[in-house]
Every structure is written in C-alpha cells, then in structure tokens.
XYZ file of C-alpha atoms in Angstrom:
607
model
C -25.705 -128.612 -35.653
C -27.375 -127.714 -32.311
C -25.449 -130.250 -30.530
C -22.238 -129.448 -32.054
C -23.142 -125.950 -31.310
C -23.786 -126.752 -27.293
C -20.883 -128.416 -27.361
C -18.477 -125.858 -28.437
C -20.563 -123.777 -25.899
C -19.697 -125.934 -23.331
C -16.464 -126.380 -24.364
C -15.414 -122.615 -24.161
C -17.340 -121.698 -20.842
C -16.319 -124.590 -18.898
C -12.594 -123.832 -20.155
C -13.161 -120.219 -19.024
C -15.272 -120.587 -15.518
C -13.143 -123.618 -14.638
C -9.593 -121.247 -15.210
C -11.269 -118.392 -13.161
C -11.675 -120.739 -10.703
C -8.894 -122.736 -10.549
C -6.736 -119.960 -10.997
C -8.311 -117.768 -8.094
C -7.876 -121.014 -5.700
C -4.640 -122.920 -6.638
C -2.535 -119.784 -8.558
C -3.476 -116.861 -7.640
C -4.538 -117.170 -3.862
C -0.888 -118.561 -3.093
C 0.862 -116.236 -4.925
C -0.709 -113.390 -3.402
C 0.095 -115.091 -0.230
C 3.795 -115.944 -0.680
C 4.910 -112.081 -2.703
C 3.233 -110.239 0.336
C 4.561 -112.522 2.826
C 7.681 -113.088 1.006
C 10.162 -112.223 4.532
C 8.181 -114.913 6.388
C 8.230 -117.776 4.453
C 12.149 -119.198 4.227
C 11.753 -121.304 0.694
C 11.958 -119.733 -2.361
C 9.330 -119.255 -5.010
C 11.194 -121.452 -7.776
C 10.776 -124.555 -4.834
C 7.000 -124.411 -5.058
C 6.257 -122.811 -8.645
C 5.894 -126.671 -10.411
C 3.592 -127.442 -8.091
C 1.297 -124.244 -8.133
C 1.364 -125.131 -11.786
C 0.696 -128.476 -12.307
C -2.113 -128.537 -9.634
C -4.006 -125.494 -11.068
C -3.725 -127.116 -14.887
C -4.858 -130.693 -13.178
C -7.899 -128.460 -11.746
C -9.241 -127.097 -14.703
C -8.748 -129.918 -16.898
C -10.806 -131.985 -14.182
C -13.308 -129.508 -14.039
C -13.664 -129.267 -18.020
C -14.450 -132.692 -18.170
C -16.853 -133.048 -15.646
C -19.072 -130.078 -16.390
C -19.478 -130.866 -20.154
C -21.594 -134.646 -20.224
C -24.518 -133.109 -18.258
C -27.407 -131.843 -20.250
C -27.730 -128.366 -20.889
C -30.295 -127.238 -18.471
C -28.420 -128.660 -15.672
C -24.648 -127.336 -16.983
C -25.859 -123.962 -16.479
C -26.512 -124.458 -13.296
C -23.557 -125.999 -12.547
C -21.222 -123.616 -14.364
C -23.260 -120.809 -12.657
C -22.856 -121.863 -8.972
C -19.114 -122.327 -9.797
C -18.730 -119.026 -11.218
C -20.293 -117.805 -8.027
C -18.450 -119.862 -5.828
C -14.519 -118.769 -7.786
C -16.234 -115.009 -7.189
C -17.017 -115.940 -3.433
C -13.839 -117.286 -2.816
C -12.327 -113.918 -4.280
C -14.042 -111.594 -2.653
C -13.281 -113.452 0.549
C -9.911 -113.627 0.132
C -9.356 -110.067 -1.117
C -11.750 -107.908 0.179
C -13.475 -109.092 3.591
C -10.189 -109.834 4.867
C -10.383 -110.269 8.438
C -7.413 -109.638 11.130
C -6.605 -112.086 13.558
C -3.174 -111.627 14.264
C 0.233 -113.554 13.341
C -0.416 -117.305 12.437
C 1.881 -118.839 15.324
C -0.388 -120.675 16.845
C -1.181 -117.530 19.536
C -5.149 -118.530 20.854
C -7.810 -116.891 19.035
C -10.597 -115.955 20.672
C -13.499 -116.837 17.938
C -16.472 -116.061 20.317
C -15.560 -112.672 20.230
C -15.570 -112.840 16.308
C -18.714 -114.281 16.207
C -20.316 -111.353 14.262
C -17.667 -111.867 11.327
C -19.017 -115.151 10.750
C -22.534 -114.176 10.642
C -21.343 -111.777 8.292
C -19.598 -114.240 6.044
C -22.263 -116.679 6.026
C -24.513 -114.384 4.972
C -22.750 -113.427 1.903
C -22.430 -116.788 0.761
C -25.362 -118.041 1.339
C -26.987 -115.000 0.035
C -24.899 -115.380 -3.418
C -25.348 -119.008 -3.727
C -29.208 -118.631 -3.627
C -28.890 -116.245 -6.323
C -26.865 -118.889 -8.278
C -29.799 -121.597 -7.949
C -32.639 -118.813 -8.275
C -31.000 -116.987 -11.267
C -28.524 -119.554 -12.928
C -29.606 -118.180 -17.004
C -29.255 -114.297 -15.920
C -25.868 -115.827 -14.176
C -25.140 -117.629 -17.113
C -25.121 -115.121 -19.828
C -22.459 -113.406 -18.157
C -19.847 -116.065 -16.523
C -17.674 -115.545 -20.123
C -17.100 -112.607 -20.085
C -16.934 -111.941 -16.090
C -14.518 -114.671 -15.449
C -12.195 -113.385 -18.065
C -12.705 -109.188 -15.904
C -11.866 -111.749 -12.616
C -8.639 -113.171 -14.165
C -6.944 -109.790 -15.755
C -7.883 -108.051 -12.142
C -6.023 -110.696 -10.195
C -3.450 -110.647 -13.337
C -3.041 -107.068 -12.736
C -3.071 -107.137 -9.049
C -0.355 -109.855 -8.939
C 1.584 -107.708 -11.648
C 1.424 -104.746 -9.392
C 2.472 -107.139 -6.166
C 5.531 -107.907 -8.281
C 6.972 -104.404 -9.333
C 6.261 -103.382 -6.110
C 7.715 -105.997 -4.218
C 10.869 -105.199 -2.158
C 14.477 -106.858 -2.486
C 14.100 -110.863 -2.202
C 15.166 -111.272 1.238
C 18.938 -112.997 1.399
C 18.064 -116.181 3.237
C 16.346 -116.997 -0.420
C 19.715 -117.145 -1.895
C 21.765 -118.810 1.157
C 21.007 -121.059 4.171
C 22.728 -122.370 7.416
C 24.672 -125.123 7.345
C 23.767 -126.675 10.851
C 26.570 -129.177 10.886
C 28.833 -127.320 13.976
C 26.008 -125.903 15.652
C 27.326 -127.036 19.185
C 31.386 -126.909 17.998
C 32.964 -124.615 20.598
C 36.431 -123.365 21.029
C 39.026 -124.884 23.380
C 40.216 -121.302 23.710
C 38.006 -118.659 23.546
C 34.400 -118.135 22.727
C 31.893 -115.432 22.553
C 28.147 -116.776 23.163
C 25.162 -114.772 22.819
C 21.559 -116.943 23.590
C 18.664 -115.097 23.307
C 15.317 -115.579 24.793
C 12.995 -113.873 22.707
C 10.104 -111.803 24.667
C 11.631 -112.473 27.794
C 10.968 -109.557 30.119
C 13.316 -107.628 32.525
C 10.872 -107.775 35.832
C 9.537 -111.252 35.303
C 13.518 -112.135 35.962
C 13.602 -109.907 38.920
C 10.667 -111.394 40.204
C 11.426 -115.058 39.805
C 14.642 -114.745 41.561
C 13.103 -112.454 44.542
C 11.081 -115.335 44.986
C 14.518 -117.058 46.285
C 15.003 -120.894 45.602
C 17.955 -122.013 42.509
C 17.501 -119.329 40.020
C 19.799 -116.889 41.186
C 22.467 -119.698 41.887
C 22.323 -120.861 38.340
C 24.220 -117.508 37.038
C 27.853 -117.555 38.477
C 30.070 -115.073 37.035
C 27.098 -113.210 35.437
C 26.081 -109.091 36.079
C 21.954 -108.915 35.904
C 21.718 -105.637 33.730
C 17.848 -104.884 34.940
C 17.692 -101.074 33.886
C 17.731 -102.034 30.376
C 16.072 -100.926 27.348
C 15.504 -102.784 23.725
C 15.559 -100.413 21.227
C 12.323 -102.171 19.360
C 9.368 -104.038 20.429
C 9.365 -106.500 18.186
C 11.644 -109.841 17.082
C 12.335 -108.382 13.297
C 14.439 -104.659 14.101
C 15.645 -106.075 17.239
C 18.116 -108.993 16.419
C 19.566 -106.496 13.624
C 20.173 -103.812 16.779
C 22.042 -106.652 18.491
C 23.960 -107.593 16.085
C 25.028 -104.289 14.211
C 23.969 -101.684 16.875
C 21.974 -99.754 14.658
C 18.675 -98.332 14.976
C 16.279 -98.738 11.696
C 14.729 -95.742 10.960
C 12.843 -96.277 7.519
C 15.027 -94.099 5.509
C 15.878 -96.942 3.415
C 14.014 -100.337 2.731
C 14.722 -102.876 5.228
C 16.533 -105.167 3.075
C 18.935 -102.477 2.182
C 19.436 -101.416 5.524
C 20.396 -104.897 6.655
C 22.559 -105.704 4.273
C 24.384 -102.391 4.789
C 24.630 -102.740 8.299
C 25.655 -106.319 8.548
C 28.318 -105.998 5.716
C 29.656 -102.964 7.239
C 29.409 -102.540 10.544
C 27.766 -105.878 12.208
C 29.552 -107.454 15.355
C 29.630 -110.657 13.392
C 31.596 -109.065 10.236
C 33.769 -107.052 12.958
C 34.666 -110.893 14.784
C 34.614 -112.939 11.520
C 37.649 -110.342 10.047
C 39.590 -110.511 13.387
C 40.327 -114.413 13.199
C 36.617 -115.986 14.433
C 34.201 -118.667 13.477
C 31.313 -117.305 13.652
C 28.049 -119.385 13.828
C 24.669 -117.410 13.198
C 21.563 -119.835 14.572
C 18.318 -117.280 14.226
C 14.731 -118.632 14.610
C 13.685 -115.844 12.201
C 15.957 -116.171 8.947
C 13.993 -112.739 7.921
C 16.221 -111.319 11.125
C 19.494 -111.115 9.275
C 21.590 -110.804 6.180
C 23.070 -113.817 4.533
C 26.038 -113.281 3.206
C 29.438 -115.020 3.071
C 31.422 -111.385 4.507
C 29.048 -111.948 7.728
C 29.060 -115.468 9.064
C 30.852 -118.870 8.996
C 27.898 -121.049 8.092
C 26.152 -119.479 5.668
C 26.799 -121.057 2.436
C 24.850 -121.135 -1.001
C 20.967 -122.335 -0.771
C 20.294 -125.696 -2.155
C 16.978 -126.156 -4.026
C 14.732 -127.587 -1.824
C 14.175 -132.111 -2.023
C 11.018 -133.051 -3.358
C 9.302 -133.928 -0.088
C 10.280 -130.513 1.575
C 9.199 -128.752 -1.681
C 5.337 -130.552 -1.256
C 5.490 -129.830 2.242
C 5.846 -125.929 1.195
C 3.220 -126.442 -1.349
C 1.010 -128.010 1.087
C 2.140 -125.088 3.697
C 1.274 -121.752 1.203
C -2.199 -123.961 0.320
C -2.774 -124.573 3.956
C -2.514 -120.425 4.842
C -4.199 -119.499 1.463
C -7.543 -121.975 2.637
C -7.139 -119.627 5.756
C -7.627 -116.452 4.077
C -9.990 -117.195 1.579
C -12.447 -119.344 3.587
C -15.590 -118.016 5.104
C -14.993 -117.291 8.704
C -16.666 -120.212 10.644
C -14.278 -122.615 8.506
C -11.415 -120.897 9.805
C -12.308 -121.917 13.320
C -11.405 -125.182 12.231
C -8.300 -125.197 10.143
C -6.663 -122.781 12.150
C -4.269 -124.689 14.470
C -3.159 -127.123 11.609
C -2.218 -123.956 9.491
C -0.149 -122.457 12.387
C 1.345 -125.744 12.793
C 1.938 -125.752 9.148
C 3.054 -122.063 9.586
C 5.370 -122.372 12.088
C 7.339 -125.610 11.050
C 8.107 -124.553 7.446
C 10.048 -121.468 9.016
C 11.344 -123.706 12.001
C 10.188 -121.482 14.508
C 10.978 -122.488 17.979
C 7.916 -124.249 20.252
C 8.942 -125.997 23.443
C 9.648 -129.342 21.032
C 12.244 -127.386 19.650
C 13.347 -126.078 22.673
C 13.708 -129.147 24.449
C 15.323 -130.697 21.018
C 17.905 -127.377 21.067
C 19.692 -128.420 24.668
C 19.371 -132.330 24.290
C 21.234 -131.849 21.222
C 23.560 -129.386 23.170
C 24.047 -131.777 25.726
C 24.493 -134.580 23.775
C 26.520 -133.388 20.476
C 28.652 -130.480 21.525
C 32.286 -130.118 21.447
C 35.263 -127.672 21.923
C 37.331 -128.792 19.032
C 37.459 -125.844 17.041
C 41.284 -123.778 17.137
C 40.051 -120.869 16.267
C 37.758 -117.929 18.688
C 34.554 -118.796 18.494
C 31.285 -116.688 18.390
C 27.828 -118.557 18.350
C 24.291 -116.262 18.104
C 21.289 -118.629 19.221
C 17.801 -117.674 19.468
C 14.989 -119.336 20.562
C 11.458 -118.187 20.170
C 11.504 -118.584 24.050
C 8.265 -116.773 25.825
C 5.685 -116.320 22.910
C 2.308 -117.649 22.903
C 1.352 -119.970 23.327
C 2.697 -120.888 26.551
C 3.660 -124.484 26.784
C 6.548 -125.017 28.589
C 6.383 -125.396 31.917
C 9.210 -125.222 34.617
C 10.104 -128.924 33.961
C 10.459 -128.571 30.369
C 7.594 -130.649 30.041
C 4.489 -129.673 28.266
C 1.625 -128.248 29.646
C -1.387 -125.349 28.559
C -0.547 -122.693 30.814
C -2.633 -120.106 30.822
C -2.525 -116.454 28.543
C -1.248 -114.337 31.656
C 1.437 -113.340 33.591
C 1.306 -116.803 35.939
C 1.915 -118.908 32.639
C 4.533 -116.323 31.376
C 6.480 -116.619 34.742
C 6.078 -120.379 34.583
C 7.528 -120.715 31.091
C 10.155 -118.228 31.700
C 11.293 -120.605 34.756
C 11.267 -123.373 31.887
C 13.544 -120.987 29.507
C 16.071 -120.645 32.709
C 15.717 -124.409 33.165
C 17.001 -124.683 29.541
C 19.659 -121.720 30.070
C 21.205 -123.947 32.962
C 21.396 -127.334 31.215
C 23.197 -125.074 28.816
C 25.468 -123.371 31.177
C 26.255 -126.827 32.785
C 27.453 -128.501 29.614
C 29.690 -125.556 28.836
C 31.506 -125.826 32.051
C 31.560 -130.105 31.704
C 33.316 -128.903 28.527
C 36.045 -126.547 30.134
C 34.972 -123.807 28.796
C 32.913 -121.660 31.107
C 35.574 -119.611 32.520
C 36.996 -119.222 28.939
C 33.516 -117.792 27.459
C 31.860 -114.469 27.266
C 28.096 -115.355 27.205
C 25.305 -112.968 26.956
C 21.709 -114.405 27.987
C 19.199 -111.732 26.576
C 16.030 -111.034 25.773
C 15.578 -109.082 21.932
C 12.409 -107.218 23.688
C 9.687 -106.980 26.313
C 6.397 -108.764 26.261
C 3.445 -105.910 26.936
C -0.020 -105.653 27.631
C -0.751 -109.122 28.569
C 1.886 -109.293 31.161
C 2.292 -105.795 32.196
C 5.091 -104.397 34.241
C 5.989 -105.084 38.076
C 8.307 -102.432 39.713
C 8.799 -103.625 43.141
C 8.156 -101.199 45.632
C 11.641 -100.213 46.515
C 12.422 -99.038 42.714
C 9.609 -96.928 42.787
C 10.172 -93.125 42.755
C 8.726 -90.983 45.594
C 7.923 -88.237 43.666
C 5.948 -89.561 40.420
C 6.016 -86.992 38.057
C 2.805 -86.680 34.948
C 4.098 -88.774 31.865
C 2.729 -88.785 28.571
C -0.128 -91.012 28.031
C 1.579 -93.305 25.417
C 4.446 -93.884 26.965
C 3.347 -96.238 29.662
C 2.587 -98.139 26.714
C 5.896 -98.191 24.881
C 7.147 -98.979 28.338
C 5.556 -102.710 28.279
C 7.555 -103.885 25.291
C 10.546 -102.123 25.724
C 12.167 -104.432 28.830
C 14.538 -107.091 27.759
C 16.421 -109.217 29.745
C 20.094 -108.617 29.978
C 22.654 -111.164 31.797
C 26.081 -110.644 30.760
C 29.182 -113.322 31.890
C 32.511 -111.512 30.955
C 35.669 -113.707 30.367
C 36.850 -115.699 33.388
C 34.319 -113.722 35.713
C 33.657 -115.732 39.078
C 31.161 -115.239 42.223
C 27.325 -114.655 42.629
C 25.144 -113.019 39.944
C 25.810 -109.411 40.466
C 22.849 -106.980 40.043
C 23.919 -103.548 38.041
C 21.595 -100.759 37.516
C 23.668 -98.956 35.084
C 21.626 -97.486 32.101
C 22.139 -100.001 29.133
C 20.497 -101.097 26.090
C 20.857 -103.844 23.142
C 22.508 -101.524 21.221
C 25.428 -101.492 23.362
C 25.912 -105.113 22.670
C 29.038 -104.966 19.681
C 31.116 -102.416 22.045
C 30.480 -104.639 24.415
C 32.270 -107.700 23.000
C 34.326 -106.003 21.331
C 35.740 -104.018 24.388
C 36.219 -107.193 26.534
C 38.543 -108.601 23.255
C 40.225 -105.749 23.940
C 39.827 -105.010 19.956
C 39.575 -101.524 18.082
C 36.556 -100.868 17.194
C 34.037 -97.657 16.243
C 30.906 -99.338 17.277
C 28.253 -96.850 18.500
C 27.222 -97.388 22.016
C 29.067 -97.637 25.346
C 30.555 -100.866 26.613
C 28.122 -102.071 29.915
C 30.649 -102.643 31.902
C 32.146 -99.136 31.455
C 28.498 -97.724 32.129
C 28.143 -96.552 35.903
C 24.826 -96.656 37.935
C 25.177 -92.142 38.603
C 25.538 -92.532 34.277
C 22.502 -90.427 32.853
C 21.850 -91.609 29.433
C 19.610 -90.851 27.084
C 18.424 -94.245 25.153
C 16.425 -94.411 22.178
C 13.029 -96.753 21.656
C 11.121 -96.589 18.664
C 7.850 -97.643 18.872
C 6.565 -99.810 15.661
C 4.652 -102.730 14.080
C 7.133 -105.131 12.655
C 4.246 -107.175 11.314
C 4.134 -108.831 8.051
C 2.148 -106.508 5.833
C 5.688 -104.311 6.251
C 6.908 -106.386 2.903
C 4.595 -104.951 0.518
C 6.798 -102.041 0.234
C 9.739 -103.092 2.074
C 9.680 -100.596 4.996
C 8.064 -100.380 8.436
C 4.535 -98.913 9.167
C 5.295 -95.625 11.205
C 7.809 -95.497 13.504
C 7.526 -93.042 16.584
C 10.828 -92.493 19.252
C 11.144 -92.202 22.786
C 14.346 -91.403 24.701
C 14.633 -93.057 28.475
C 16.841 -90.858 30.515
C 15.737 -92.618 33.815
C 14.995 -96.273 35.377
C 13.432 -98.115 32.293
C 10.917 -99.413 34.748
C 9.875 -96.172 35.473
C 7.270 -94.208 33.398
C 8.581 -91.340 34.469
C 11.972 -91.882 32.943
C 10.048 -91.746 29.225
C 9.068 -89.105 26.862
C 8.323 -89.010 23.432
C 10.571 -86.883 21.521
C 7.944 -86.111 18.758
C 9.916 -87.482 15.766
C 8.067 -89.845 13.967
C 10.027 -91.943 10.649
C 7.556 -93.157 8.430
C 7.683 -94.726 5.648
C 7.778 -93.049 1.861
C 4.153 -94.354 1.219
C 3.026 -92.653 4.282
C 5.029 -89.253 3.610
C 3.581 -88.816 0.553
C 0.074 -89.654 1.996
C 0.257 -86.713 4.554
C 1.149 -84.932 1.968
C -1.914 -85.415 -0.222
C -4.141 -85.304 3.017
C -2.598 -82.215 4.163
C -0.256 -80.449 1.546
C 3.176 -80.249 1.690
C 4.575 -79.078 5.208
C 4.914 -75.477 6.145
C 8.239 -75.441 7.093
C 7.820 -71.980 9.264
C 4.474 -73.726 10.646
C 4.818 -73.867 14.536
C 3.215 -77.032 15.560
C 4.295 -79.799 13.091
C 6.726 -80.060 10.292
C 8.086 -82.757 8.128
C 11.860 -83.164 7.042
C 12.402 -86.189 4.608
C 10.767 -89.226 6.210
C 10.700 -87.964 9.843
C 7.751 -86.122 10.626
C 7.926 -83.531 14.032
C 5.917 -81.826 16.239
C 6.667 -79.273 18.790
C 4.953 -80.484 22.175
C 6.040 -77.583 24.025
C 3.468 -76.429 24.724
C 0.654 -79.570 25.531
C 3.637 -81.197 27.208
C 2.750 -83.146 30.189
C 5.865 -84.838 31.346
C-alpha cells in the first residue's frame, strides 16, 4: 500500500512540476514572445503552433518518466530543484527583464552590464541552495504552487490575447519575388531607399571630391530635408502615403486606411501601373491586393521554414529567460536567428540585392512601372565597407561614412544596369534615406551653412535634430547633367505629389511637389519625435509622440522648435489622467484635448 501510495504521489507531482516547467520553457515563454512581438516576426502563429505543442508534451512526458524510478528521498530533491529552477526561469523571464536594445545584431557592450549579471547569479544561486538545503519544506508545496505558476501565465497570456492589436497584414499575404528586377521598356518610377542614411554624411563624402558626385547624372541633391520620423516603422508609411501617424488610431488601422485610400502605390496601381513593393520590414506596410502588384495570398509556411521559426522564437525566448552571463553567449546566434527569419538586410543581402540586379533584370514589362526597394543600408553593425566587401568597421562616424560609401557603391552598380538596360533616361528614381542616424554619428554643418547669428534653441531639439536628416536624391524623367544641389525646404512627405506631379496626374496628395519648392520657400515641416520600438504592439499604438515644426535649414538648430503638442497613446491619456485628474480646460499651462496633450511655453520659451 505504501508503495502504491508513493507511486501515485509521484505520479501526480511529477505530472504537475514537470507541466509547470515545461510549459513556462517550451509554451509559454514563446508565446509571450511571439503575441508581444507579433509586428516583428513575419510567420504566422498557426506555422509554429504544432511544434510549440508537440515539444512541450514530449517535455513533460520525458520528465515524468525520469523523475519517478528514483527512490523517494532523492525524488524530492529532484522534483524540488526543478520546481525551483521552472520558478527561476519565470521570474527571469518576466520580471528581471533586462533592456539591451533591438536584437539585430547592434554590439552590446556587456562590461558595462556587468552588475546585472552579478545580480542574476545571485538569485539563482541563492534559490538553488535553498532547493538542496530545504527540498521537504520545498516539497510540500510544488503541487499546489506549480498549479498558482500555470493559471498566472494562463491568465497573463489570456490578457496578451484580448489585448493584442489587429494581426498585422503581412500574416495574411506575402510578396511574390518572381519580377523583382522586371522593369518597363517605357516608363518607370523607382524609389531605393537607404535606411538611416544621413543628409551630411552625403554632403561630406562628396566634398571630399573623387567619383561620388559623378555617379548621380540627372539627379537634384535635396540636402535641406527633413523625415518626418526617426525611426524605420512610421517612416516608410510617410513615404508611401504622405501621412503623418499621430496615435489617434492603432497603427494597423491607420495603415491600412492610408494605404487603401490615399497611398502613392494605390494612386499608381489605379492609373495603369505595376507596382512592385520590396520592404525589408514587412511590419512597414499594408498588404493588400488594392495596394500592390505582388502581393498575393500567404502560403503556409514548408516544413523546414516552419522548424526554422520554431527554432527562431526558442532561440529569442532562451534570450530572455536566461540569467544574464548566458546571454553573453547566445546573443549573436539569436540576432542571426533574429534577423534572417524577417530577412532583414546585412551586407550579404546587400551584395546578393545588386548581383541579382545585375544579373536577372529586365525591361519587358508593357505596362508603367513603379518598384519601392529598401535595404536596411547604414544600421549597426557596420560591415560593409567601400568595396562591398566585409569588414568590422568601427561604431562611429568613420565606419558610418565608410559603409555609406559602400551603400553608394551599390546605388551605382544599380544606376549602371538601368542605363545598360535603356532605361535611365526613361525613369524617375528617388535614392532616399527613411531617416537620420543620431547620437552616435552626430551632425556636421560645414562652416559655410552655418548661421551668423545663432539664436537660443530649446534644449531637446538639438536632439530631434540627429535623427531627423534623411537623404534625398531625386532623378526626374529624362533629366541630364551634373548632380544639382537644391536647398529648397522638403521632406518625405512630399514624396506622392512628387511622382505624381512629374506624371503629370491629378492628384490631392498633401505636400508640395520638390521641384515646385523654391530655395526663398519658408515652410513649416513637421517631425514627431517617438520610439517605434517593439513593445509599441502590446496595444497597437506608439509610446508618446512629441512634434516639432522646422521653418529653417534642417541642419540648423535654430530652425527647430517644439510646438508643445504631444499625441500619446490612449493608455497613456488615461494614465495622466489618474496621476493628475482630468485636465482643466481653462488651466493656463497645460491642457489635454483627446490624445494630444499641450502646453503653453510662452512664457519659459527659449527659442
């Protein structure tokens, strides 16, 4: 009877430690992962959810029959140190959750996070001597504590779910690939863009004299140029649509809005064009049918691409919910991991891009032509030298400038094959930036842009300044001669009037056309300052968005102000209104309207 009794003992706590511990590590770790990550990661939850499954019932019934044959004495140990380690691994992963930025292989400097390991170890060395030291008191409790573990992380996941925002498009539809380099004979509208690749650092490079400036006949160099965003994820939607996002609506909505309403795409697409959408980021745009050529219905992923997104959401959950020091070492395999399951752009695929370019392009297509390509260009890690050949350039302005010489490199193998083609003359191509780079590579304003008389600027708006710089070089139709250099006032959003203008086709896109924009112009262009990262999809919406208005030189930090408007999101509305009550609307030095918050600087104002 005592045996059968142990037995049955064993039976149910090994069934109910080895769930709360499987469970945390192979079902609920990547699930938390994937719904609050769900814009980053391109394949969809139904290509992975067999997997997460079959592994997590493999796992417990593996542990169930290893715990049970040992004798009594010994089982509680064992079942106690596991209970402690399927706690340890929680808490890691859900409460001592460390920042360390985006997982795209940018260096991490783990010196200078020495003090979170120490912290880290500690914990778990501190709870797994209490696992050896106490394993009975441990014991007595692992039932019923494992089963509290399991409903939290049921709940939690449950309230991840309702919460979650719209399923991003690209989960329904993906890019078919197959005329990536097909060009018209006749006419064709080209826009590549170079993400993070800075006004000044262009400027600079060709000052320097040498082939650079030669490689952009027919082009206009639009330097005094603004971005609208500082980040990859609102800026492509500004190109495309010319619309600012402003966290009235979730971000989802507002694309899909946008891009079936009012996107440059739609607009060309309705008026006779192919149009061929090639993003880095899927998350970037809207997939739908009304808004490009190539997208077409998503295929469930093959069997080796689903395990390699199994092993992917596995790799990054190990990342989060592994003591620091272990980090260190799994790091560059999960950005690797990362980074090619959402085919973003290093200089492989860079150099991969134009061979393929050069190699497999054509101009067979009858119809107009637009093509949107983006490259992930100038982000760290800096790779690419000016050879397009690899090398570890350093985290600075030298290896920015170097790999931004590589990205021009790459922009004139591309230019050349157009023109072996015959269609140069016959193609409007835009070679942009989608946003500035920032602190790590400041701002250079050569001494001749400089104003004499250097007016006081608000403190933050240097700041906003760094990231706010794209690079704009514009070829119009047929246009001949030396790259021209234009200091009209311009900015991404002007991009749809732009084409559309030079089509000569009616249109009601906001914005001005940049060719129609004179140098004497005074305009006032918007810049909202946000962070676009990740975390943004638990709720669908941006953290806190604050505006500026440039109404000088974008170079110049005297040409910025803040305007005081800040559009947050509803979570943070309703947060300043439990912190401070609801707004006094008569209240003279702060107010909030719907989801844009205001203060009057008039009187601290400093610029």
């Amino acid at each position: 009877m005592k045996i059968n009794k142990e037995f049955h003992e064993k039976i149910i706590n090994s069934l109910i430690v080895a769930s709360f511990f499987s469970l945390t590590v192979f079902l609920f770790a990547p699930l938390h992962l994937y719904f609050t990550n769900i814009s980053e990661l391109r394949f969809s939850f139904s290509d992975v959810c067999y997997y997460l499954a079959a592994i997590t019932a493999f796992s417990i019934f593996l542990l169930l029959i290893l715990s049970i044959p040992w004798k009594f004495t010994l089982y509680k140990k064992l079942i106690s140190l596991l209970f402690i380690l399927s706690v340890l691994v929680w808490f890691q992963g859900n409460i001592l959750v460390w920042d360390y930025g985006s997982l795209d292989g940018r260096f991490v400097d783990w010196k200078k996070y020495y003090y979170r390991g120490v912290i880290d170890t500690g914990i778990w060395i501190l709870f797994i001597c209490v696992a050896f030291k106490m394993p009975s008191v441990i014991y007595k409790a692992v039932r019923k504590l494992s089963v509290a573990f399991i409903l939290i992380q049921l709940i939690s996941i449950s309230f991840i779910l309702i919460t979650m925002p719209e399923i991003p498009s690209f989960k329904k539809y993906s890019l078919d690939e197959n005329t990536k380099f097909a060009f018209s004979a006749k006419k064709n509208v080209i826009i590549l863009v170079i993400d993070a690749f800075q006004a000044d650092v262009f400027q600079e490079i060709i000052g320097e004299g040498g082939r650079y400036k030669n490689i952009f006949k027919g082009f206009t160099y639009f330097r005094n140029s603004v971005s609208g965003f500082p980040t990859t994820f609102p800026s492509v939607p500004l190109i495309l649509t010319g619309q600012y996002y402003d966290n009235s609506i979730p971000m989802q909505e507002f694309m899909k809005k946008a891009f079936c309403s009012s996107s440059v795409t739609k607009f060309l697409k309705d008026n006779g064009f192919e149009v061929d959408l090639f993003p880095w980021s899927y998350k970037c745009i809207y997939f739908n049918e009304k808004t490009a050529s190539n997208i077409v219905k998503r295929r469930k992923l093959s069997k080796n691409s689903a395990k390699k997104a199994t092993s992917t959401l596995y790799s990054i959950s190990m990342f989060r919910y592994m003591p620091h020091f272990i980090k260190n070492y799994v790091h560059n395999s999960v950005a690797r991991l990362w980074m090619d399951s959402n085919g973003i752009d290093d200089f492989g695929r860079s150099r991969n891009f134009i061979k393929k370019m050069i190699y497999s392009s054509n101009a067979d297509i009858e119809k107009y032509v637009f093509k949107f390509y983006h490259l992930e260009g100038l982000h760290t890690p800096f790779n690419l030298n000016e050879r397009l050949e690899y090398e570890s350039l350093p985290l600075n302005r030298v290896g920015y400038k170097r790999q931004a010489k590589g990205m021009l490199r790459l922009a004139e193998l591309f230019l050349d094959k157009l023109d072996k083609l015959g269609i140069y003359d016959d193609s409007m191509i835009f070679i942009i930036g989608d946003h500035g780079y920032g602190d790590l590579i400041g701002v250079n304003v050569p001494e001749n842009l400089k104003a004499k008389d250097i007016r006081p600027i608000h403190p933050e708006a240097a700041n906003a300044k760094k990231g706010a710089l794209p690079l704009i070089l514009i070829k119009p139709f047929n246009s001949k001669g030396e790259l021209w250099i234009s200091d009209a006032p311009v900015c991404l959003s002007d991009i749809p009037k732009t084409i559309a203008s030079e089509l000569d086709l009616k249109n009601d896109f906001s914005g001005d056309s940049m060719f129609k924009v004179k140098e004497s112009d005074i305009r006032e262009r918007r810049f909202l300052l946000c962070n676009a990262k990740p975390n943004y999809s638990r709720n669908g919406f941006l953290p806190s968005i604050k505006e500026y208005v440039v109404s000088g030189f974008s170079w110049l930090d005297e040409s910025w102000r803040p305007t005081g408007r800040y559009f947050n999101p509803p979570a943070q509305k309703w947060l300043y209104y439990f912190i401070y009550g609801k707004p006094d609307l008569n209240k003279k030095n702060g107010r909030m309207k719907d989801n844009v918050q205001e203060y009057d600087f008039t009187e601290n104002r400093n610029y």
